[in-house]
């Protein structure tokens, strides 16, 4: 091994080879940049030889120099590769947090590109020719859709919760039911965020039961807020009770300084229960019932960009807009553009243009049709896969409506030369990446969130995998 390491040509020799000149001119690199890449390549190969895992040509051979430059080329390509990739989500989870939650509709993307690719009136009042506020843009639509007096948008719902607690309850008490002290996605914990904000958490009730009296007893001079947190990612069954919005709002109302705030988590603007899907409270209804303040995510059930939407009484929202943290947590023009267009779809009752809404409400018969067309097309191109259409369930995801299972049809697919896990991985690392799921010893494709164009790509990838295995 020592001998092999000694045989590796030094960098100054490599710099004077024809391969080096070809490498830097073909990749359009400066001499220095090319040298750095060659050094990196040699170091890498050296390590592989030391570890005894180098399986390229041995340093004495003529081919060896070639492999140094092949690796250098690869390293350069890797440095220039983008990190974010498009992924085809065939997992059957619609608001998959790991896969970017809601995808955006065509008109939303167009509006976003339009606004971002030129100057715009983000903070400019065109009518009066003077400074405007970025808060005005989505506000009109949010108020129209929720019935709130006022609204604002921040980075995400976690930011909204933090801003609200910091601005309105620092060094004061916030009463929350023990049954609502949730943790979401492993990184958002109500009790922790409360501590960070400087608000004092006052827990009331027990894990499974909280009564109006429990809140009543804790109300005092120090109380700034009664907060209700939507349970989002879990459900309580059996011997449980909680106090509803109307009664809590009424209780808070009896005390001048006490604000009633609901962290709705998902925040539905569309009534999914009309399709028999869950019983997520509509934002409008919560405000109707007397909540002073609500907050919810832009990219969960709403189906828009990542954002935190705060809606409620003007007097309170004005305080929030003026707070220093509002500046820290503010959103970009692209977010506002995407949010505004998504909201407009609701106002025009064109919810089918919002992919998340469309995917959640797709009837299983339509998915069956799509599955049959995929199976037929694939069999015409390649008869070696074992395919079967089976009934199954899709999930909403994003910590939303955890109890809801949507009926769907799945394609179970078997490739006889690959194990389930190998096949799953092969699809994952394909171009484009396809995310499937393994369940009950089957590899399953759920087409609920797969468009017709993406379906073509799925077929192409499968055919390619087979061809590669044949080789
Ligand atoms: C998801 C969720 C959050 C966090 O919202 P993000 O938009 O992901 O920051 C906060 N509270 C509740 C109840 C949630 O469900």
PDB file of C-alpha atoms in Angstrom, residues 28 71-72 100 130 168 177 223 230 241 253 271 299 311 395 446:
ATOM      1  CA  UNK A  28     -13.898  26.344 -18.324  1.00  0.00           C
ATOM      2  CA  UNK A  71     -13.071  12.057 -10.163  1.00  0.00           C
ATOM      3  CA  UNK A  72     -12.104  15.756 -10.369  1.00  0.00           C
ATOM      4  CA  UNK A 100     -42.405  20.515   1.416  1.00  0.00           C
ATOM      5  CA  UNK A 130     -45.541  57.237  -0.985  1.00  0.00           C
ATOM      6  CA  UNK A 168     -49.089  40.397  24.380  1.00  0.00           C
ATOM      7  CA  UNK A 177     -55.476  23.352  29.172  1.00  0.00           C
ATOM      8  CA  UNK A 223     -53.739  36.923  33.358  1.00  0.00           C
ATOM      9  CA  UNK A 230     -55.589  22.912  18.392  1.00  0.00           C
ATOM     10  CA  UNK A 241     -63.885  16.957  27.812  1.00  0.00           C
ATOM     11  CA  UNK A 253     -64.560  38.941  27.543  1.00  0.00           C
ATOM     12  CA  UNK A 271     -65.227  23.055   4.675  1.00  0.00           C
ATOM     13  CA  UNK A 299     -48.979  25.582   3.996  1.00  0.00           C
ATOM     14  CA  UNK A 311     -56.304  37.342  12.223  1.00  0.00           C
ATOM     15  CA  UNK A 395     -53.335  10.441   4.702  1.00  0.00           C
ATOM     16  CA  UNK A 446     -50.581   6.133  -4.438  1.00  0.00           C
TER      17      UNK A 446
END
